[in-house]
Tab-separated table of C-alpha atoms in Angstrom:
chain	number	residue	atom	x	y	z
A	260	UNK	CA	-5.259	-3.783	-17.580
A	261	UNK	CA	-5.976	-3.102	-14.154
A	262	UNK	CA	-6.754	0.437	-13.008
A	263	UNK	CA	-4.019	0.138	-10.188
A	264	UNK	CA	-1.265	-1.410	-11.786
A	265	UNK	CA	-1.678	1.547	-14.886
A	266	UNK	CA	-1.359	4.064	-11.804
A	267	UNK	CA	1.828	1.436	-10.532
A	268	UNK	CA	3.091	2.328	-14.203
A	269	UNK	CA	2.863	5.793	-13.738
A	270	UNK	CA	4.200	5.917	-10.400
A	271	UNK	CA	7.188	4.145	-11.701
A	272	UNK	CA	7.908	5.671	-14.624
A	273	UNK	CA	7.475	9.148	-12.858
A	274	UNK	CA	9.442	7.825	-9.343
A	275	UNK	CA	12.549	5.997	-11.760
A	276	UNK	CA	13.186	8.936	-14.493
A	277	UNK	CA	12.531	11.768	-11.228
A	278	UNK	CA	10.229	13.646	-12.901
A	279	UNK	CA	11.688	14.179	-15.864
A	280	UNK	CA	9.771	11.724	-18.273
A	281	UNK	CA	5.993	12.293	-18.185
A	282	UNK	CA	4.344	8.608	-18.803
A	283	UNK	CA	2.345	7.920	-22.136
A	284	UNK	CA	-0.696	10.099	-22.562
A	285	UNK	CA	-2.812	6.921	-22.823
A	286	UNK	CA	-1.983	5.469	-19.377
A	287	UNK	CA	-2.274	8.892	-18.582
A	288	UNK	CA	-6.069	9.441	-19.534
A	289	UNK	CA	-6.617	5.963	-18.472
A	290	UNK	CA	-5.714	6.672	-14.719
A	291	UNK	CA	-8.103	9.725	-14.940
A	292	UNK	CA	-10.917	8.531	-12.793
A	293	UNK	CA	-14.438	9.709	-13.589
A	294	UNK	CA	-16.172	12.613	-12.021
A	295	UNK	CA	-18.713	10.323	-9.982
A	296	UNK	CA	-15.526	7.839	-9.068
A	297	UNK	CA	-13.373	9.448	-7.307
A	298	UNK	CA	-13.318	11.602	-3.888
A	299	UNK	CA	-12.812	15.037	-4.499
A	300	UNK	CA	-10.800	15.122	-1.425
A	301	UNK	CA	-9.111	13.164	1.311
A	302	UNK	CA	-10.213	13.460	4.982
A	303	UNK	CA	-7.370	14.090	7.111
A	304	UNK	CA	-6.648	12.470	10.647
A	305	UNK	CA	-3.693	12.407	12.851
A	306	UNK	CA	-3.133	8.648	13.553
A	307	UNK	CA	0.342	7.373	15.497
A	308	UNK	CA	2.044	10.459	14.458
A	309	UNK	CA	1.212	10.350	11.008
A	310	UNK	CA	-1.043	12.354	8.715
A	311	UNK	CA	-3.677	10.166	7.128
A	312	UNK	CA	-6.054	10.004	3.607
A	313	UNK	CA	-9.572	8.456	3.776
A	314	UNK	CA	-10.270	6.028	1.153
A	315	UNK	CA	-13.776	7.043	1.161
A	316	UNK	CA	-13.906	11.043	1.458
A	317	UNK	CA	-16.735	13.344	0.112
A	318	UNK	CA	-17.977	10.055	-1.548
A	319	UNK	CA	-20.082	9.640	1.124
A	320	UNK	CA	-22.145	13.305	-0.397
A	321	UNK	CA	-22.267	12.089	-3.682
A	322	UNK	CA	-22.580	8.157	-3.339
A	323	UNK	CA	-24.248	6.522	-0.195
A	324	UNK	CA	-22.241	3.815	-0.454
A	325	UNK	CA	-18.829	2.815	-1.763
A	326	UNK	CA	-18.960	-0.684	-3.661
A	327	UNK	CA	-16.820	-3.256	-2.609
A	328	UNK	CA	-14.927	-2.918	-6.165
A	329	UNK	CA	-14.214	1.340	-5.254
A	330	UNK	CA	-12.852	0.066	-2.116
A	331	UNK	CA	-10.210	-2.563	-3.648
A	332	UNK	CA	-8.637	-0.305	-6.454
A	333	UNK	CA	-8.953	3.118	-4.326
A	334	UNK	CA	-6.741	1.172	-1.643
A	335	UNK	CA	-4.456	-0.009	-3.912
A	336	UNK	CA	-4.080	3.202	-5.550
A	337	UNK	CA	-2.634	4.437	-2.334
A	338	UNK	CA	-0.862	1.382	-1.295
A	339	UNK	CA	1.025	1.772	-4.379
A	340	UNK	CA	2.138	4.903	-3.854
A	341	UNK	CA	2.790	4.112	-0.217
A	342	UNK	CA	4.634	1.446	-1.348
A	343	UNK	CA	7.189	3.428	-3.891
A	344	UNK	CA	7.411	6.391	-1.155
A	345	UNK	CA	8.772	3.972	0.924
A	346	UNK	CA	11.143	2.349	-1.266
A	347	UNK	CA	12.579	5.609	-2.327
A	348	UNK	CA	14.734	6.586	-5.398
A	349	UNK	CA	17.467	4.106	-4.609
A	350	UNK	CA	15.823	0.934	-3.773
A	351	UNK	CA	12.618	1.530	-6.053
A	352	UNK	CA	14.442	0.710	-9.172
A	353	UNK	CA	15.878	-2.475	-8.086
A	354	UNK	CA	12.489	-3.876	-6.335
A	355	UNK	CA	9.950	-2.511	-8.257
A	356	UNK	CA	9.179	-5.232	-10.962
A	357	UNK	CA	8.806	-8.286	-8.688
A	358	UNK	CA	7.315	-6.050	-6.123
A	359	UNK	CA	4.418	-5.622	-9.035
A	360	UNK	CA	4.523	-8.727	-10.210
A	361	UNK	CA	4.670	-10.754	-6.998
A	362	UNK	CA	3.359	-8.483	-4.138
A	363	UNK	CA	1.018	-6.323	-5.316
A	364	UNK	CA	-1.611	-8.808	-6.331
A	365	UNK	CA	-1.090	-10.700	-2.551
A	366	UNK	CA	-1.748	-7.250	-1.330
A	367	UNK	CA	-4.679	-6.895	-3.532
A	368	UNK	CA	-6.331	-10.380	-2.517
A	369	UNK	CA	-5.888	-9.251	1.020
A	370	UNK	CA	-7.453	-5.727	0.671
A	371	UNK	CA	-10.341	-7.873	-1.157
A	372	UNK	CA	-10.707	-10.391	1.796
A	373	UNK	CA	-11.246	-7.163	3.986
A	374	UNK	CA	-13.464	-5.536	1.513
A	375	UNK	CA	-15.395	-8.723	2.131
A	376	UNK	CA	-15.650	-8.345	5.873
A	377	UNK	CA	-17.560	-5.117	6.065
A	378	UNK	CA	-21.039	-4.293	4.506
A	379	UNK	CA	-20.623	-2.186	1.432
A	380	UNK	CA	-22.278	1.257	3.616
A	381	UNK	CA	-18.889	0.915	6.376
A	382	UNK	CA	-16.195	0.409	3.400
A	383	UNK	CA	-16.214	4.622	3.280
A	384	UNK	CA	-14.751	4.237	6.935
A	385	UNK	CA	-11.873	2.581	6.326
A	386	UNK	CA	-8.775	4.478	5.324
A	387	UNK	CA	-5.134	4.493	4.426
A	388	UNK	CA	-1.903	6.083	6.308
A	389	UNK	CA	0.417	8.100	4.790
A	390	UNK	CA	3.804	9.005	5.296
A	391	UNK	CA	5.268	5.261	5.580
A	392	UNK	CA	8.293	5.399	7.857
A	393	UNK	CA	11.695	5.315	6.571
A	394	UNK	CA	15.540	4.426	8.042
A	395	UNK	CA	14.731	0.812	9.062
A	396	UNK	CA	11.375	1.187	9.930
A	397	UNK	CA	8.528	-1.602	8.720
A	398	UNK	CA	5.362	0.168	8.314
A	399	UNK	CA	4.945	0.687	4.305
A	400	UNK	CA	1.302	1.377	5.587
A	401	UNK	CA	-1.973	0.578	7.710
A	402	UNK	CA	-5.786	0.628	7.450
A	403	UNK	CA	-7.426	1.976	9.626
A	404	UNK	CA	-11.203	2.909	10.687
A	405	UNK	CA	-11.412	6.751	10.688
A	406	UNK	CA	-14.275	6.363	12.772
A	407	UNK	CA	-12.800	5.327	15.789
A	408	UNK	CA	-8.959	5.400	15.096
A	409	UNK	CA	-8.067	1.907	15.408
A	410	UNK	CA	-6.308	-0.317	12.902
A	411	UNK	CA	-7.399	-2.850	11.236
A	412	UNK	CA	-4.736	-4.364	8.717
A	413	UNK	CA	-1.276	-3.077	9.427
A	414	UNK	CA	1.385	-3.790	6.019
A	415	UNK	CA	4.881	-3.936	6.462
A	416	UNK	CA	8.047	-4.582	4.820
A	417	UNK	CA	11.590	-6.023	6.857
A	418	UNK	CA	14.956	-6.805	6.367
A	419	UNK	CA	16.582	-10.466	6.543
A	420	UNK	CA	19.835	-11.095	5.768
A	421	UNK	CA	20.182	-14.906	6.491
A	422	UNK	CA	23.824	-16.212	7.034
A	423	UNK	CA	26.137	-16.069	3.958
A	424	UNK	CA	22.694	-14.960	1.712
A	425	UNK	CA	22.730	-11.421	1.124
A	426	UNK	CA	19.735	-9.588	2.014
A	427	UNK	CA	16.003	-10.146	1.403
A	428	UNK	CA	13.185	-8.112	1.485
A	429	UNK	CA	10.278	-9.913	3.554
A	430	UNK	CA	6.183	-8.367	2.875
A	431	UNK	CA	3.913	-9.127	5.585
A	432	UNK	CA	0.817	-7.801	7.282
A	433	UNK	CA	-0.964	-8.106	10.914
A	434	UNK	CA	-4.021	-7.877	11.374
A	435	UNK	CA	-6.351	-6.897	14.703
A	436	UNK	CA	-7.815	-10.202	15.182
A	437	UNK	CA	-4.728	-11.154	17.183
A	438	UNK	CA	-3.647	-7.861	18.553
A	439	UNK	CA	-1.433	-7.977	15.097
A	440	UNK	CA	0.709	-10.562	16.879
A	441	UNK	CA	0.928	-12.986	13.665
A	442	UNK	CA	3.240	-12.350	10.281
A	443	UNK	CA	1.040	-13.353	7.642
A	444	UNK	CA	4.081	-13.179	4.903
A	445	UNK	CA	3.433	-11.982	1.516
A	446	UNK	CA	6.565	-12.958	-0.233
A	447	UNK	CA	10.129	-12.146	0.078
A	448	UNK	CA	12.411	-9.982	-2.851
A	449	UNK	CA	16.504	-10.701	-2.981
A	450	UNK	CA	18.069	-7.301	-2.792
A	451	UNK	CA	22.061	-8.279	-2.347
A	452	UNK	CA	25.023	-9.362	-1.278
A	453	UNK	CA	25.602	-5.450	0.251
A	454	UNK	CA	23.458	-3.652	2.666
A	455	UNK	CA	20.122	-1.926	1.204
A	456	UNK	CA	20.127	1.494	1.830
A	457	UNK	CA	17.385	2.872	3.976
A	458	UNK	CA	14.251	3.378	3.034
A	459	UNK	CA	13.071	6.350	1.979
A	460	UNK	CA	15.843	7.548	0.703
């Protein structure tokens, strides 16, 4: 099983019950990165209003470089609980299974496809927002160099409630190559006949 979607599983379980189920003690020492794996800490950056977590961090003092692989299931690590901050408590539950199954592994080939772009020595500057915006707001969350401030892949999530078809959930991302002009769509998840409620809530 993938490291990120055990750490989706915990997430979950943790977001759905609110705290009071703790997950299985065996996904729970197999999300337990090791010592020389993991940052000890995030670097912080103001970025569009929002506070923001390096991918990367002290790696950089105890490993040169950060392998492509590092890169891809660090990211997803924190898209994923991007992701579920955004949803909140009330949409989570409903979403969260085709959101895993469908979503997450477009958002995973995409976060590869970047990893791809970059020699492995730069992949320490790229890094992932936090605090994904809520009400009706898109952004679930962007990467962005921490170098020089600028995004580079920008994820986001809207609302479409075609005539007479209840509402849908439409993934996409932007990207800088066109001044993030273009939806690149990930996929789309049914919500309801009724409004959703907003996010983060």
């Amino acid at each position: 099983m993938p490291k990120w979607l055990r750490k989706v599983l915990v997430v979950a379980i943790t977001v759905c019950t609110f705290g009071l189920v703790t997950p299985p003690a065996s996904l729970m020492a197999a999300d337990e990165p090791a010592a020389d794996d993991s940052p000890s800490s995030d670097w912080q950056n103001s970025h569009g209003g929002s506070q923001t977590a390096s991918v990367g961090s002290e790696q950089e003092t105890r490993a040169p470089i950060l392998t492509r692989q590092q890169f891809i299931e660090q990211t997803m690590e924190k898209a994923v609980v991007q992701s579920y901050e955004k949803f909140g408590r009330k949409i989570a539950p409903v979403i969260k299974k085709e959101f895993r199954d469908v979503i997450l592994p477009r958002i995973e080939e995409v976060i590869a496809s970047l990893a791809e772009q970059y020699p492995e020595e730069q992949l320490q500057y790229l890094a992932v927002t936090e605090n994904p915006s809520g009400g009706m707001g898109e952004r679930i969350f962007h990467i962005y160099r921490i170098d020089t401030g600028e995004d580079i892949i920008r994820f986001h999530v809207r609302r479409e409630h075609p005539p007479q078809d209840g509402y849908w959930f439409q993934f996409h991302y932007h990207t800088y190559h066109d001044r993030f002009q273009t939806h690149y769509e990930l996929g789309k998840i049914y919500w309801d006949k009724n409004m959703p409620p907003q996010w983060r809530t």
